[in-house]
PDB file of C-alpha atoms in Angstrom:
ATOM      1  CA  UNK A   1       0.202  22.157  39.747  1.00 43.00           C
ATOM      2  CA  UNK A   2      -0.280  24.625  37.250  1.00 42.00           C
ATOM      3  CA  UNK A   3      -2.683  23.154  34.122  1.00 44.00           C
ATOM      4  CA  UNK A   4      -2.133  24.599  30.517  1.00 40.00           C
ATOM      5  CA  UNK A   5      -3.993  27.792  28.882  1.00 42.00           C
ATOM      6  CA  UNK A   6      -6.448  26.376  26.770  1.00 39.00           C
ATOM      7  CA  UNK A   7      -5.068  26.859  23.805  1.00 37.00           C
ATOM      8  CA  UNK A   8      -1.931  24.892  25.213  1.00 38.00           C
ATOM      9  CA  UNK A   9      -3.989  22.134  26.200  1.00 35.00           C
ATOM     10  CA  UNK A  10      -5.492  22.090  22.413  1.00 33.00           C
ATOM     11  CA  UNK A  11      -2.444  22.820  20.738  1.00 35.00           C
ATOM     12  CA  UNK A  12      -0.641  19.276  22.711  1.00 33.00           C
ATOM     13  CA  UNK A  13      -3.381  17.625  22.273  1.00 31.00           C
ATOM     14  CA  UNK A  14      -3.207  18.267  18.138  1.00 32.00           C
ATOM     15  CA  UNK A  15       0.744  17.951  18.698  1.00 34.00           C
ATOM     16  CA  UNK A  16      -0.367  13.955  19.979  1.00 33.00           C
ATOM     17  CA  UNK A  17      -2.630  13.131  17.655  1.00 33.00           C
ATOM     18  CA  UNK A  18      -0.677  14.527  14.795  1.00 32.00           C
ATOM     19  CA  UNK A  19       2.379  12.313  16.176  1.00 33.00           C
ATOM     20  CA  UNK A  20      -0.405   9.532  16.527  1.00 35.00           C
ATOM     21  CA  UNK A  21      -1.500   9.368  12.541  1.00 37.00           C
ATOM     22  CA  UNK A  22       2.541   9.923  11.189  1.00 38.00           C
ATOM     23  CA  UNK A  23       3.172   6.953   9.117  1.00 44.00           C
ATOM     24  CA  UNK A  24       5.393   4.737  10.959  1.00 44.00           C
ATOM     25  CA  UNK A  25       8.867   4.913   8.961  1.00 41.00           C
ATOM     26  CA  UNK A  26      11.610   6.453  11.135  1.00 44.00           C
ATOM     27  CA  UNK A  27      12.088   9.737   8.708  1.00 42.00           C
ATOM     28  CA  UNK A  28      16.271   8.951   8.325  1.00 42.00           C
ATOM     29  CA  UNK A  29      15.053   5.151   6.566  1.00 60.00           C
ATOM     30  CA  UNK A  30      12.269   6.770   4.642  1.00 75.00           C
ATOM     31  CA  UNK A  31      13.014  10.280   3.383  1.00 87.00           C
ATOM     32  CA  UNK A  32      10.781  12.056   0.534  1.00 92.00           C
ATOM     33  CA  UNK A  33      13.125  11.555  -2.369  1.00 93.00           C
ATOM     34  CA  UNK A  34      12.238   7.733  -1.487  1.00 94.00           C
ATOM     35  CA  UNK A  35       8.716   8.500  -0.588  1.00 94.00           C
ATOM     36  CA  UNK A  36       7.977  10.533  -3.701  1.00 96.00           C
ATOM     37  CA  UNK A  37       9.628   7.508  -5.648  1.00 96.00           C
ATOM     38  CA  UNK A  38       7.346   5.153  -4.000  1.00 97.00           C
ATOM     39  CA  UNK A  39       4.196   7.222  -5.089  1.00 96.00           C
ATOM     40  CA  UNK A  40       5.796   7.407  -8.419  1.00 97.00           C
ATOM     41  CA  UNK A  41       6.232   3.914  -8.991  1.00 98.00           C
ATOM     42  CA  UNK A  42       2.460   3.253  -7.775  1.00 97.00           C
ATOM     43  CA  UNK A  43       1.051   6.068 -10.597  1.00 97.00           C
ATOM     44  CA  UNK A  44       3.473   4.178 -13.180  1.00 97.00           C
ATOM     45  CA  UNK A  45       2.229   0.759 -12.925  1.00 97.00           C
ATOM     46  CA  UNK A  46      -1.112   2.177 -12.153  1.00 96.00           C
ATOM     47  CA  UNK A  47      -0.849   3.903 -16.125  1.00 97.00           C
ATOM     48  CA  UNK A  48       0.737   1.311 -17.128  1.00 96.00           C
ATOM     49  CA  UNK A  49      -1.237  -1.795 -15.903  1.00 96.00           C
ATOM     50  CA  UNK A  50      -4.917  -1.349 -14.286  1.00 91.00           C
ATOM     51  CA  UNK A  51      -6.490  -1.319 -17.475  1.00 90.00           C
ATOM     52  CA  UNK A  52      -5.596  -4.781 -18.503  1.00 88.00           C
ATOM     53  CA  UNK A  53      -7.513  -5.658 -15.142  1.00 83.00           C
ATOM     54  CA  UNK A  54     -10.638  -5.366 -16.852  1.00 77.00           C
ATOM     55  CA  UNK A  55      -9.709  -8.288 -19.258  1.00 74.00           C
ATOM     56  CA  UNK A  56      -8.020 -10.421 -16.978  1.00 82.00           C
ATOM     57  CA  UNK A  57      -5.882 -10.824 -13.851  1.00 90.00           C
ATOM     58  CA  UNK A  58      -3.578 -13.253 -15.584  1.00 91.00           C
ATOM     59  CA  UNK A  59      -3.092 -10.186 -17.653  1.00 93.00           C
ATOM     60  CA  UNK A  60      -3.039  -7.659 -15.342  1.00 95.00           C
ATOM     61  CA  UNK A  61      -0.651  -9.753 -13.036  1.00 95.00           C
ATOM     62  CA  UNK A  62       2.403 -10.263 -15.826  1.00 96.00           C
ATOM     63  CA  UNK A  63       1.878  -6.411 -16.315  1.00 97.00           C
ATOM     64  CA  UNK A  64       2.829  -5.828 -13.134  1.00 98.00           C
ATOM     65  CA  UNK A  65       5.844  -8.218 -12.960  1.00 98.00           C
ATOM     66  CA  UNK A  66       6.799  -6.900 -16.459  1.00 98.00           C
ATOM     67  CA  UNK A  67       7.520  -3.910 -13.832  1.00 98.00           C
ATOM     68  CA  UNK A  68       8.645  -5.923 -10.754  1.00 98.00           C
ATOM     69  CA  UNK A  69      11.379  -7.008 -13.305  1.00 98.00           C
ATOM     70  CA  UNK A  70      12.480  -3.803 -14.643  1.00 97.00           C
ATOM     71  CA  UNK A  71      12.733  -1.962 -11.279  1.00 97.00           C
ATOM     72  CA  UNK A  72      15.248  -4.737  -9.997  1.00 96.00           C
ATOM     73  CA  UNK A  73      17.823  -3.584  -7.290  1.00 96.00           C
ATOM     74  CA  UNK A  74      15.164  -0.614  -7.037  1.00 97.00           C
ATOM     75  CA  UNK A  75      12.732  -1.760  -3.682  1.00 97.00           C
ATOM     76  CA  UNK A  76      11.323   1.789  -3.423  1.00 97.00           C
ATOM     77  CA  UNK A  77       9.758   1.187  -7.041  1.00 98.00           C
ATOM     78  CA  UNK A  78       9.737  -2.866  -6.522  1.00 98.00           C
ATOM     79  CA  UNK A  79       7.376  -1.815  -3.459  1.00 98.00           C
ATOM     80  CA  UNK A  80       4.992   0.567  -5.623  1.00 98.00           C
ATOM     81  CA  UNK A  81       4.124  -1.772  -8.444  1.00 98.00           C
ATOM     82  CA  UNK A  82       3.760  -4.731  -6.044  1.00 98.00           C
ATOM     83  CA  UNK A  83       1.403  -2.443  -3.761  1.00 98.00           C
ATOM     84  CA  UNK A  84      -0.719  -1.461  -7.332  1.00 98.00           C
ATOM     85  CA  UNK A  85      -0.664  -5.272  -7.790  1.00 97.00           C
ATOM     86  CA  UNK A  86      -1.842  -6.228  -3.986  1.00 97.00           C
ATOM     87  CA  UNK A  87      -4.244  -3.298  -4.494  1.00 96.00           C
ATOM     88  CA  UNK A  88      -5.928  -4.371  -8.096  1.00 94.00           C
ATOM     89  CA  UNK A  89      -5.974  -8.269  -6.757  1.00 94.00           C
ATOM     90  CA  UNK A  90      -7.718  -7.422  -3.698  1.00 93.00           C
ATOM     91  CA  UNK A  91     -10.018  -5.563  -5.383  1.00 90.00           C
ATOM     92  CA  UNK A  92     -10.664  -8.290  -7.903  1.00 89.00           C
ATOM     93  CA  UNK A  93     -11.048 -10.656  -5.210  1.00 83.00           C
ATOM     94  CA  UNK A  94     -13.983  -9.013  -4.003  1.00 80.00           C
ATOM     95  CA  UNK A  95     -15.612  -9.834  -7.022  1.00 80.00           C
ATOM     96  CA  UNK A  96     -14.338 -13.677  -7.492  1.00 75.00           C
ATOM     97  CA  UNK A  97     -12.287 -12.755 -10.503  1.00 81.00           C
ATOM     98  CA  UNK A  98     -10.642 -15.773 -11.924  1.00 78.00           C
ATOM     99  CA  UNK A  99      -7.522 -16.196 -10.105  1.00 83.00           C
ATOM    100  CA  UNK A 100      -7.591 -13.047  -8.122  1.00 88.00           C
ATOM    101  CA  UNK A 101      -7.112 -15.088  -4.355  1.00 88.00           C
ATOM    102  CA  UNK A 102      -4.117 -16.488  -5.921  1.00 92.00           C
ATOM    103  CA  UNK A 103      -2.629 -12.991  -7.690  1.00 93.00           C
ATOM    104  CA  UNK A 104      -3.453 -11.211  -4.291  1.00 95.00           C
ATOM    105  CA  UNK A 105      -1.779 -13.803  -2.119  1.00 95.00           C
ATOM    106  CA  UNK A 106       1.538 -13.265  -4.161  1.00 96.00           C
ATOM    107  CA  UNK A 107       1.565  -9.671  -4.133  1.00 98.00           C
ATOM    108  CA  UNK A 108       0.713  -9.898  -0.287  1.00 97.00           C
ATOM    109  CA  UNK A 109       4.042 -11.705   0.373  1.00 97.00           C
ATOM    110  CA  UNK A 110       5.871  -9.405  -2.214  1.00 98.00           C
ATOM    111  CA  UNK A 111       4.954  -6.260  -0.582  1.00 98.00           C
ATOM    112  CA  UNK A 112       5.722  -7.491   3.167  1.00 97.00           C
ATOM    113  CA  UNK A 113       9.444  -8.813   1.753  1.00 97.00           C
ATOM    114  CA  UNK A 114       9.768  -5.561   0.524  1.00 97.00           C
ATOM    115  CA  UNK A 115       8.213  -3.123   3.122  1.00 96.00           C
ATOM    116  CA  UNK A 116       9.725  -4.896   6.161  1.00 94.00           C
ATOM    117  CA  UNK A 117      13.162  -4.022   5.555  1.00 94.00           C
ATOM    118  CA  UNK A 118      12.099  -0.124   4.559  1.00 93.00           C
ATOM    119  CA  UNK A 119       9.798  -0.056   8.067  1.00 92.00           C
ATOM    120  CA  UNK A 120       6.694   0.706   6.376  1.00 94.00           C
ATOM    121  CA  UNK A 121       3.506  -0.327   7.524  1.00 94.00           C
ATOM    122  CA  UNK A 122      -0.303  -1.357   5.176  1.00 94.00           C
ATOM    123  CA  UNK A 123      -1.508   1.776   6.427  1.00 96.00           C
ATOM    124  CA  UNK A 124       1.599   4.372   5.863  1.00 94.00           C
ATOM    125  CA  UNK A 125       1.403   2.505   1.922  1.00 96.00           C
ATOM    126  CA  UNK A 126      -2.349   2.688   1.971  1.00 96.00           C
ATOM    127  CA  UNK A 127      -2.507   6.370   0.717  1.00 95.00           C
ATOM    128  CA  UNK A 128      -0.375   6.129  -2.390  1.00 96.00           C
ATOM    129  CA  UNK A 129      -3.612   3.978  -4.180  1.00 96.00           C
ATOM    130  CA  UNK A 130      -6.627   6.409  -3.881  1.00 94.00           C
ATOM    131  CA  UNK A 131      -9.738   4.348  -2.558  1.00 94.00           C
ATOM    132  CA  UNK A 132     -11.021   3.867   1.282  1.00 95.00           C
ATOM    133  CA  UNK A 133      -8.296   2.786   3.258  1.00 96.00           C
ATOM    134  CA  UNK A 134     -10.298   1.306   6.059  1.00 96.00           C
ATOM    135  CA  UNK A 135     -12.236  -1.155   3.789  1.00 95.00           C
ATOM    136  CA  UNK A 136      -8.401  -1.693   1.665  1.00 95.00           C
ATOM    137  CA  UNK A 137      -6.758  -2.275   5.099  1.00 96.00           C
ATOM    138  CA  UNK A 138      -9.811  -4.822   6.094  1.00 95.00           C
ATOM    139  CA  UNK A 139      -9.248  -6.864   3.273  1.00 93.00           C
ATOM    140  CA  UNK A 140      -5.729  -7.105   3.137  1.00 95.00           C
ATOM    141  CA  UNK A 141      -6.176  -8.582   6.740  1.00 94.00           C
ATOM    142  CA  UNK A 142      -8.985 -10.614   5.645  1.00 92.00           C
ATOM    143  CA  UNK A 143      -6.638 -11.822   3.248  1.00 92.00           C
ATOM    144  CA  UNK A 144      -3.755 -12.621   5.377  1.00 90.00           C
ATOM    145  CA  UNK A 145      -5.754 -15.011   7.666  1.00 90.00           C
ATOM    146  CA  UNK A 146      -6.957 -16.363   4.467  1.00 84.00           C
ATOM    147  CA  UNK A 147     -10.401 -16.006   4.302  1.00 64.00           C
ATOM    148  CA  UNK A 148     -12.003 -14.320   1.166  1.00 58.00           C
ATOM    149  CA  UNK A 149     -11.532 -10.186   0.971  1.00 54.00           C
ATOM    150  CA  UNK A 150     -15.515  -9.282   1.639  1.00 55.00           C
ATOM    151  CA  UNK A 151     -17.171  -6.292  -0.529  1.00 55.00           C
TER     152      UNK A 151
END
């Protein structure tokens, strides 16, 4: 058996681990019109909303929805605001804002109603937030087997 050139060898191996770290959407159900109106719809809210977070969740929280609402019959845009929301809870959280467990929960549910259907996993959403997706990824698990998201 004949083995590769090395620069074969190095250029499969990239080729894997390339394939390996592609978000996992099937590219015909996600395409970058819908991609670039998910990140879109994330920067929005994120203009929009984050800086009521700094007052309150409460606050924070009907911003969001405010948005939820308007992007109705839109889940590419539903998905981005309730990401932004997940995102600004969970963050919250790890300081015990008032009512930021309960505000994180809800977006948690809203963004896996929405991102089931479009294939689209925490981590292939994780990018469209800036931040450390490890630690965001961490807590949103921490989250879903409902202990408190740690700092």
């Amino acid at each position: 058996m004949r083995s590769l050139p090395t620069f074969g060898r190095i250029g499969a191996l990239a080729g894997i681990a390339l394939s390996c770290a592609l978000p996992a959407w099937p590219a015909s159900a996600f395409d970058k019109a819908r991609w670039d109106a998910l990140n879109e719809a994330v920067q929005q809210t994120s203009q929009a909303c984050l800086h009521q977070m700094h007052h309150d969740t409460d606050e924070f929280s009907a911003c969001v929805d405010a948005r939820l609402l308007r992007a109705e019959g839109k889940p590419v845009e539903q998905l981005g605001a309730a990401y932004l929301g997940l995102v600004g809870c969970v963050s919250a959280a790890r300081i015990a804002t008032l009512h930021s467990d309960v505000c994180a929960r809800g977006y948690l549910a809203r963004v896996d109603a929405l991102r089931k259907p479009l294939k689209l996993s925490h981590e292939a959403l994780c990018p469209t937030v800036a931040g450390d997706c490890r630690s965001r990824l961490a807590q949103i698990e921490a989250l879903r087997k409902g202990s408190k998201p740690k700092p």
